[in-house]
Amino acid sequence: MSPRYANLTLEFRGLAALITIDRPHALNALDTATLEELDDALSEAADHDDIRALILTGAGSKAFVAGADIAQMREFTVAEAEDFSLHGQSVLDGLSGFPAPVIAAVNGYALGGGTEIAVACDLILCSANAVFGQPEVGLGVIPGFGGTQRLTRLVGPMRAREIVFTGRRIPAAEAVQIGLALRVVEGDVVEAAMELATVIARQGPVAVRLAKRAINENADAALATALAAERTLFAHCFATNDQDEGMAAFLEKRKAVFRGA
Ligand code: DAK
């Protein structure tokens, strides 16, 4: 365990950072302390300019994240619930706004806040035993970390309503079928995420970061506004050494050596 964190680990493996939520006694459920640590770990990882992808997973093989911590939430006042939701939403904004792509490696239960945290990532890989779902209404609350919003944008309003109104569990294969996950992985899902990160790491680093911004920052914009943003980011690429190197390497029939600048 990294000495700096009690509820997660942050490791750097080559050009990828790996955050593992680690609260085995609560199946990696998120309490306030864990959200704070996740916030700090994201900042620490983002400070490494050479990081090309971030992978988020849960410790053990049973759970990714079993939701927000029900034992903590039970005693919330209305004001505390709003603070907790604001805190959770802001940490999840940090995932979606993390400079490099974020891959969720979902290795078991991803319920409630677990599905919400996965959906705030850019790409979701899952193991065959992964289970998604938004069971909050069964606890007398609604999803509070963006689940009524990001999930809806990902799978569409009708499917999101059914998932949220019934609280039913969604197995891995169905999650892929409805666009809630990218693919089911045979074998170790973190290793598969690492392989995906390696492929991403071979691309022009600045271009990948700008592409993420073009997609994530404009998901809700009108098409004309989003296209204008894409234009600006595309043009910005031409101020980078990576563009010069990438195109020169193609024309010279050699492998590009990107500097990430
Ligand atoms: N919180 C706290 N502890 C949890 C937990 C959770 N979400 N999930 C599991 N645990 C704990 C269990 O209490 C148990 O503890 P001990 O009894 O050993 O002390 C231990 O982890 C092992 O769990 P089980 O014994 O239940 O294990 P099983 O294999 O039988 O079942 C399970 C695994 C994942 C199906 C089950 O544990 C389960 O259903 N867990 C709860 C899943 C869930 O309902 N998740 C959604 C939580 S609600 C909001 C902000 C945020 C949210 C909502 C509103 N606002 C402020 C507006 C988000 C809400 C949620 O995420």
CSV table of C-alpha atoms and ligand atoms in Angstrom, one decimal:
chain,number,residue,atom,x,y,z
A,1,MET,CA,0.0,0.0,0.0
A,2,SER,CA,1.4,3.5,-0.9
A,3,PRO,CA,2.1,5.1,2.5
A,4,ARG,CA,0.3,8.2,1.3
A,5,TYR,CA,-3.0,6.5,0.8
A,6,ALA,CA,-5.0,4.2,3.2
A,7,ASN,CA,-7.8,3.2,0.8
A,8,LEU,CA,-6.2,2.9,-2.6
A,9,THR,CA,-2.8,2.4,-4.2
A,10,LEU,CA,-1.3,4.4,-7.0
A,11,GLU,CA,1.4,2.8,-9.1
A,12,PHE,CA,3.3,3.9,-12.2
A,13,ARG,CA,3.8,1.1,-14.7
A,14,GLY,CA,5.8,2.4,-17.7
A,15,LEU,CA,3.7,5.1,-19.3
A,16,ALA,CA,0.5,4.2,-17.4
A,17,ALA,CA,-0.7,5.0,-13.9
A,18,LEU,CA,-2.8,2.4,-12.1
A,19,ILE,CA,-5.2,3.4,-9.3
A,20,THR,CA,-6.6,0.4,-7.3
A,21,ILE,CA,-9.4,1.2,-4.8
A,22,ASP,CA,-8.6,-1.1,-1.9
A,23,ARG,CA,-11.3,-1.4,0.9
A,24,PRO,CA,-11.8,-5.1,1.0
A,25,HIS,CA,-14.0,-5.1,4.1
A,26,ALA,CA,-16.6,-3.0,2.2
A,27,LEU,CA,-16.0,-4.5,-1.3
A,28,ASN,CA,-14.2,-1.2,-2.3
A,29,ALA,CA,-17.2,1.0,-1.5
A,30,LEU,CA,-16.5,4.7,-1.6
A,31,ASP,CA,-16.7,6.7,1.6
A,32,THR,CA,-15.6,10.3,2.0
A,33,ALA,CA,-12.0,9.5,2.9
A,34,THR,CA,-11.7,7.3,-0.3
A,35,LEU,CA,-13.1,10.0,-2.5
A,36,GLU,CA,-10.6,12.5,-1.0
A,37,GLU,CA,-7.8,10.0,-1.7
A,38,LEU,CA,-9.0,9.4,-5.2
A,39,ASP,CA,-9.0,13.1,-5.8
A,40,ASP,CA,-5.4,13.4,-4.5
A,41,ALA,CA,-4.3,10.3,-6.5
A,42,LEU,CA,-5.7,11.8,-9.7
A,43,SER,CA,-3.8,15.1,-9.1
A,44,GLU,CA,-0.6,13.1,-8.3
A,45,ALA,CA,-1.0,11.1,-11.5
A,46,ALA,CA,-1.8,14.2,-13.6
A,47,ASP,CA,1.4,15.9,-12.4
A,48,HIS,CA,3.4,13.2,-14.3
A,49,ASP,CA,3.4,14.7,-17.8
A,50,ASP,CA,4.7,11.5,-19.4
A,51,ILE,CA,1.6,9.5,-18.3
A,52,ARG,CA,-0.3,8.4,-21.4
A,53,ALA,CA,-3.2,6.6,-19.8
A,54,LEU,CA,-4.7,6.0,-16.3
A,55,ILE,CA,-6.2,2.7,-15.3
A,56,LEU,CA,-8.8,2.5,-12.5
A,57,THR,CA,-9.7,-0.8,-10.8
A,58,GLY,CA,-10.7,-2.4,-7.6
A,59,ALA,CA,-8.6,-4.7,-5.3
A,60,GLY,CA,-9.4,-8.4,-5.4
A,61,SER,CA,-11.5,-10.3,-7.9
A,62,LYS,CA,-15.0,-9.8,-6.4
A,63,ALA,CA,-15.6,-6.1,-6.7
A,64,PHE,CA,-14.6,-3.1,-8.7
A,65,VAL,CA,-16.5,-0.7,-6.4
A,66,ALA,CA,-19.7,-1.9,-4.6
A,67,GLY,CA,-21.1,1.6,-4.6
A,68,ALA,CA,-21.0,4.5,-2.2
A,69,ASP,CA,-20.5,3.4,1.4
A,70,ILE,CA,-24.0,2.7,2.7
A,71,ALA,CA,-22.9,2.6,6.3
A,72,GLN,CA,-21.7,6.2,6.0
A,73,MET,CA,-24.6,7.4,3.9
A,74,ARG,CA,-27.2,6.0,6.3
A,75,GLU,CA,-26.7,8.8,8.8
A,76,PHE,CA,-26.6,11.7,6.3
A,77,THR,CA,-28.6,14.9,6.8
A,78,VAL,CA,-30.0,16.5,3.7
A,79,ALA,CA,-27.1,19.0,3.7
A,80,GLU,CA,-24.5,16.2,4.2
A,81,ALA,CA,-26.1,14.2,1.3
A,82,GLU,CA,-25.8,17.2,-1.0
A,83,ASP,CA,-22.1,17.7,0.1
A,84,PHE,CA,-21.4,14.0,-0.5
A,85,SER,CA,-23.0,14.1,-3.9
A,86,LEU,CA,-21.1,17.3,-4.9
A,87,HIS,CA,-17.9,15.8,-3.7
A,88,GLY,CA,-18.5,12.6,-5.6
A,89,GLN,CA,-19.5,14.4,-8.8
A,90,SER,CA,-16.4,16.6,-8.6
A,91,VAL,CA,-14.1,13.6,-8.2
A,92,LEU,CA,-15.8,11.9,-11.2
A,93,ASP,CA,-15.4,15.1,-13.2
A,94,GLY,CA,-11.7,14.8,-12.4
A,95,LEU,CA,-11.8,11.4,-14.1
A,96,SER,CA,-13.6,12.6,-17.1
A,97,GLY,CA,-11.3,15.7,-17.3
A,98,PHE,CA,-8.1,13.8,-16.5
A,99,PRO,CA,-5.7,14.9,-19.2
A,100,ALA,CA,-4.9,11.4,-20.6
A,101,PRO,CA,-7.5,8.6,-21.4
A,102,VAL,CA,-8.8,6.8,-18.3
A,103,ILE,CA,-9.6,3.1,-18.6
A,104,ALA,CA,-11.9,1.4,-16.1
A,105,ALA,CA,-10.9,-2.2,-15.5
A,106,VAL,CA,-14.1,-3.5,-14.0
A,107,ASN,CA,-13.3,-6.8,-12.1
A,108,GLY,CA,-16.6,-7.8,-10.4
A,109,TYR,CA,-19.4,-5.8,-8.8
A,110,ALA,CA,-19.7,-2.2,-10.1
A,111,LEU,CA,-22.9,-1.2,-8.4
A,112,GLY,CA,-24.3,2.2,-7.7
A,113,GLY,CA,-21.3,4.6,-7.4
A,114,GLY,CA,-19.3,1.7,-8.9
A,115,THR,CA,-21.2,2.0,-12.2
A,116,GLU,CA,-21.1,5.8,-11.9
A,117,ILE,CA,-17.3,5.9,-11.5
A,118,ALA,CA,-16.8,3.5,-14.4
A,119,VAL,CA,-19.1,5.6,-16.6
A,120,ALA,CA,-17.0,8.7,-15.8
A,121,CYS,CA,-14.0,6.9,-17.4
A,122,ASP,CA,-13.2,7.1,-21.1
A,123,LEU,CA,-13.2,3.3,-21.8
A,124,ILE,CA,-14.6,0.4,-19.8
A,125,LEU,CA,-13.2,-3.1,-20.0
A,126,CYS,CA,-14.7,-5.8,-17.8
A,127,SER,CA,-14.1,-9.3,-16.6
A,128,ALA,CA,-16.7,-12.0,-17.3
A,129,ASN,CA,-17.9,-11.8,-13.7
A,130,ALA,CA,-18.5,-8.0,-13.9
A,131,VAL,CA,-21.9,-6.9,-12.7
A,132,PHE,CA,-23.2,-3.3,-13.3
A,133,GLY,CA,-26.3,-1.7,-11.9
A,134,GLN,CA,-27.8,1.4,-10.2
A,135,PRO,CA,-29.6,-0.2,-7.2
A,136,GLU,CA,-30.0,3.1,-5.4
A,137,VAL,CA,-33.8,3.3,-5.6
A,138,GLY,CA,-33.9,0.0,-3.6
A,139,LEU,CA,-32.1,1.9,-0.8
A,140,GLY,CA,-34.6,4.8,-1.0
A,141,VAL,CA,-32.3,7.2,-2.8
A,142,ILE,CA,-31.4,8.1,-6.4
A,143,PRO,CA,-27.9,7.8,-8.0
A,144,GLY,CA,-25.9,10.8,-6.7
A,145,PHE,CA,-22.6,10.7,-8.5
A,146,GLY,CA,-23.9,11.5,-12.0
A,147,GLY,CA,-25.7,8.1,-12.6
A,148,THR,CA,-28.9,9.7,-13.9
A,149,GLN,CA,-26.9,11.8,-16.3
A,150,ARG,CA,-23.7,10.1,-17.6
A,151,LEU,CA,-25.4,6.7,-17.9
A,152,THR,CA,-28.3,8.3,-19.8
A,153,ARG,CA,-25.9,9.9,-22.3
A,154,LEU,CA,-24.1,6.5,-22.7
A,155,VAL,CA,-27.0,4.1,-23.1
A,156,GLY,CA,-29.9,6.4,-24.0
A,157,PRO,CA,-32.8,7.7,-21.9
A,158,MET,CA,-35.1,4.6,-22.2
A,159,ARG,CA,-32.4,2.1,-21.1
A,160,ALA,CA,-31.2,4.4,-18.4
A,161,ARG,CA,-34.7,4.7,-17.0
A,162,GLU,CA,-35.2,1.0,-16.9
A,163,ILE,CA,-31.8,0.4,-15.2
A,164,VAL,CA,-32.4,3.2,-12.6
A,165,PHE,CA,-36.1,2.5,-12.0
A,166,THR,CA,-35.6,-1.3,-11.5
A,167,GLY,CA,-32.1,-1.4,-9.9
A,168,ARG,CA,-31.6,-4.7,-11.7
A,169,ARG,CA,-28.1,-6.1,-12.2
A,170,ILE,CA,-26.6,-6.0,-15.6
A,171,PRO,CA,-24.2,-8.8,-16.5
A,172,ALA,CA,-21.0,-8.1,-18.4
A,173,ALA,CA,-22.2,-9.4,-21.8
A,174,GLU,CA,-25.3,-7.3,-21.7
A,175,ALA,CA,-23.3,-4.2,-20.6
A,176,VAL,CA,-21.3,-4.6,-23.8
A,177,GLN,CA,-24.4,-5.1,-25.9
A,178,ILE,CA,-26.0,-1.9,-24.6
A,179,GLY,CA,-22.8,0.2,-24.9
A,180,LEU,CA,-22.2,0.4,-21.2
A,181,ALA,CA,-18.8,-1.4,-21.5
A,182,LEU,CA,-16.4,-1.7,-24.4
A,183,ARG,CA,-15.7,-5.4,-24.2
A,184,VAL,CA,-15.5,-8.4,-21.9
A,185,VAL,CA,-11.9,-9.6,-21.3
A,186,GLU,CA,-10.9,-13.3,-20.9
A,187,GLY,CA,-8.2,-13.4,-18.2
A,188,ASP,CA,-6.8,-10.5,-16.2
A,189,VAL,CA,-8.7,-7.3,-16.9
A,190,VAL,CA,-6.0,-5.0,-15.6
A,191,GLU,CA,-3.5,-6.7,-17.9
A,192,ALA,CA,-5.9,-6.1,-20.8
A,193,ALA,CA,-6.3,-2.5,-19.8
A,194,MET,CA,-2.5,-2.2,-19.7
A,195,GLU,CA,-2.3,-3.6,-23.3
A,196,LEU,CA,-4.9,-1.0,-24.4
A,197,ALA,CA,-2.9,1.7,-22.6
A,198,THR,CA,0.2,0.5,-24.4
A,199,VAL,CA,-1.4,0.9,-27.8
A,200,ILE,CA,-2.7,4.4,-26.8
A,201,ALA,CA,0.8,5.3,-25.6
A,202,ARG,CA,2.3,4.6,-29.1
A,203,GLN,CA,0.2,7.4,-30.6
A,204,GLY,CA,1.0,11.1,-30.6
A,205,PRO,CA,0.6,12.0,-26.9
A,206,VAL,CA,-0.6,15.6,-27.4
A,207,ALA,CA,-3.0,14.5,-30.1
A,208,VAL,CA,-4.6,11.8,-27.8
A,209,ARG,CA,-5.0,14.4,-25.1
A,210,LEU,CA,-6.6,16.9,-27.4
A,211,ALA,CA,-8.8,14.2,-28.9
A,212,LYS,CA,-10.1,13.4,-25.4
A,213,ARG,CA,-10.8,17.0,-24.8
A,214,ALA,CA,-12.6,17.4,-28.2
A,215,ILE,CA,-14.9,14.4,-27.3
A,216,ASN,CA,-15.4,15.0,-23.6
A,217,GLU,CA,-15.7,18.7,-23.4
A,218,ASN,CA,-18.2,18.9,-26.3
A,219,ALA,CA,-20.4,15.9,-25.6
A,220,ASP,CA,-23.4,18.2,-24.7
A,221,ALA,CA,-22.6,21.1,-27.1
A,222,ALA,CA,-24.6,21.9,-30.2
A,223,LEU,CA,-23.0,20.3,-33.3
A,224,ALA,CA,-21.8,23.7,-34.7
A,225,THR,CA,-20.2,24.6,-31.4
A,226,ALA,CA,-18.6,21.2,-31.0
A,227,LEU,CA,-17.2,21.4,-34.6
A,228,ALA,CA,-15.8,24.8,-33.9
A,229,ALA,CA,-14.0,23.4,-30.8
A,230,GLU,CA,-12.7,20.5,-32.8
A,231,ARG,CA,-11.4,22.9,-35.4
A,232,THR,CA,-9.5,24.9,-32.8
A,233,LEU,CA,-8.0,21.8,-31.3
A,234,PHE,CA,-7.1,20.4,-34.7
A,235,ALA,CA,-5.3,23.6,-35.6
A,236,HIS,CA,-3.5,23.6,-32.3
A,237,CYS,CA,-1.9,20.2,-33.3
A,238,PHE,CA,0.0,22.1,-36.0
A,239,ALA,CA,1.8,24.1,-33.3
A,240,THR,CA,3.3,20.8,-31.9
A,241,ASN,CA,6.5,18.9,-32.5
A,242,ASP,CA,4.4,15.7,-32.5
A,243,GLN,CA,2.5,16.7,-35.6
A,244,ASP,CA,5.8,17.6,-37.4
A,245,GLU,CA,7.3,14.3,-36.3
A,246,GLY,CA,4.3,12.1,-37.0
A,247,MET,CA,3.8,13.4,-40.6
A,248,ALA,CA,7.6,13.4,-41.3
A,249,ALA,CA,7.9,9.8,-40.0
A,250,PHE,CA,5.0,8.7,-42.3
A,251,LEU,CA,6.6,10.3,-45.4
A,252,GLU,CA,10.1,9.0,-44.5
A,253,LYS,CA,8.6,5.5,-43.9
A,254,ARG,CA,9.9,5.2,-40.4
A,255,LYS,CA,8.4,4.9,-36.9
A,256,ALA,CA,7.6,8.2,-35.3
A,257,VAL,CA,9.4,9.2,-32.1
A,258,PHE,CA,7.0,11.5,-30.3
A,259,ARG,CA,8.2,13.9,-27.7
A,260,GLY,CA,4.7,14.7,-26.3
A,261,ALA,CA,5.1,18.4,-27.1
B,1,DAK,N1,-21.3,0.1,1.3
B,1,DAK,C1,-20.8,-0.4,2.5
B,1,DAK,N2,-20.5,-1.7,2.7
B,1,DAK,C2,-20.7,-2.6,1.7
B,1,DAK,C3,-21.2,-2.1,0.4
B,1,DAK,C4,-21.5,-0.7,0.3
B,1,DAK,N3,-22.0,-0.2,-0.9
B,1,DAK,N4,-21.3,-3.2,-0.4
B,1,DAK,C5,-20.8,-4.3,0.3
B,1,DAK,N5,-20.5,-3.9,1.6
B,1,DAK,C6,-20.0,-4.7,2.7
B,1,DAK,C7,-21.1,-5.6,3.2
B,1,DAK,O1,-21.8,-4.8,4.2
B,1,DAK,C8,-20.3,-6.7,3.9
B,1,DAK,O2,-19.8,-6.2,5.1
B,1,DAK,P1,-19.7,-7.2,6.4
B,1,DAK,O3,-21.1,-7.7,6.6
B,1,DAK,O4,-18.7,-8.3,6.0
B,1,DAK,O5,-19.1,-6.4,7.5
B,1,DAK,C9,-19.1,-6.9,2.9
B,1,DAK,O6,-19.0,-5.6,2.1
B,1,DAK,C10,-19.3,-8.0,1.9
B,1,DAK,O7,-20.6,-7.8,1.3
B,1,DAK,P2,-21.7,-9.0,1.3
B,1,DAK,O8,-21.6,-9.8,2.4
B,1,DAK,O9,-23.0,-8.3,1.0
B,1,DAK,O10,-21.2,-9.8,0.0
B,1,DAK,P3,-22.1,-10.6,-1.0
B,1,DAK,O11,-21.2,-11.3,-1.9
B,1,DAK,O12,-23.2,-11.3,-0.3
B,1,DAK,O13,-22.8,-9.5,-1.9
B,1,DAK,C11,-23.0,-7.4,-3.2
B,1,DAK,C12,-22.1,-8.6,-2.7
B,1,DAK,C13,-22.1,-6.4,-3.9
B,1,DAK,C14,-24.0,-7.9,-4.2
B,1,DAK,C15,-23.6,-6.8,-1.9
B,1,DAK,O14,-22.6,-6.5,-1.0
B,1,DAK,C16,-24.4,-5.5,-2.2
B,1,DAK,O15,-25.5,-5.6,-2.7
B,1,DAK,N6,-23.8,-4.4,-1.9
B,1,DAK,C17,-24.4,-3.1,-2.0
B,1,DAK,C18,-24.5,-2.7,-3.4
B,1,DAK,C19,-25.2,-1.4,-3.6
B,1,DAK,O16,-26.4,-1.4,-3.3
B,1,DAK,N7,-24.5,-0.4,-4.1
B,1,DAK,C20,-25.1,0.9,-4.3
B,1,DAK,C21,-24.8,1.6,-3.0
B,1,DAK,S1,-25.7,3.2,-3.1
B,1,DAK,C22,-26.0,10.3,-3.5
B,1,DAK,C23,-24.6,10.0,-3.6
B,1,DAK,C24,-24.2,8.8,-4.1
B,1,DAK,C25,-25.1,7.8,-4.3
B,1,DAK,C26,-26.4,8.1,-4.1
B,1,DAK,C27,-26.9,9.3,-3.7
B,1,DAK,N8,-26.4,11.5,-3.0
B,1,DAK,C28,-25.7,12.1,-1.9
B,1,DAK,C29,-27.6,12.1,-3.6
B,1,DAK,C30,-24.6,6.5,-4.6
B,1,DAK,C31,-25.3,5.5,-4.0
B,1,DAK,C32,-24.8,4.2,-4.0
B,1,DAK,O17,-23.8,3.8,-4.6
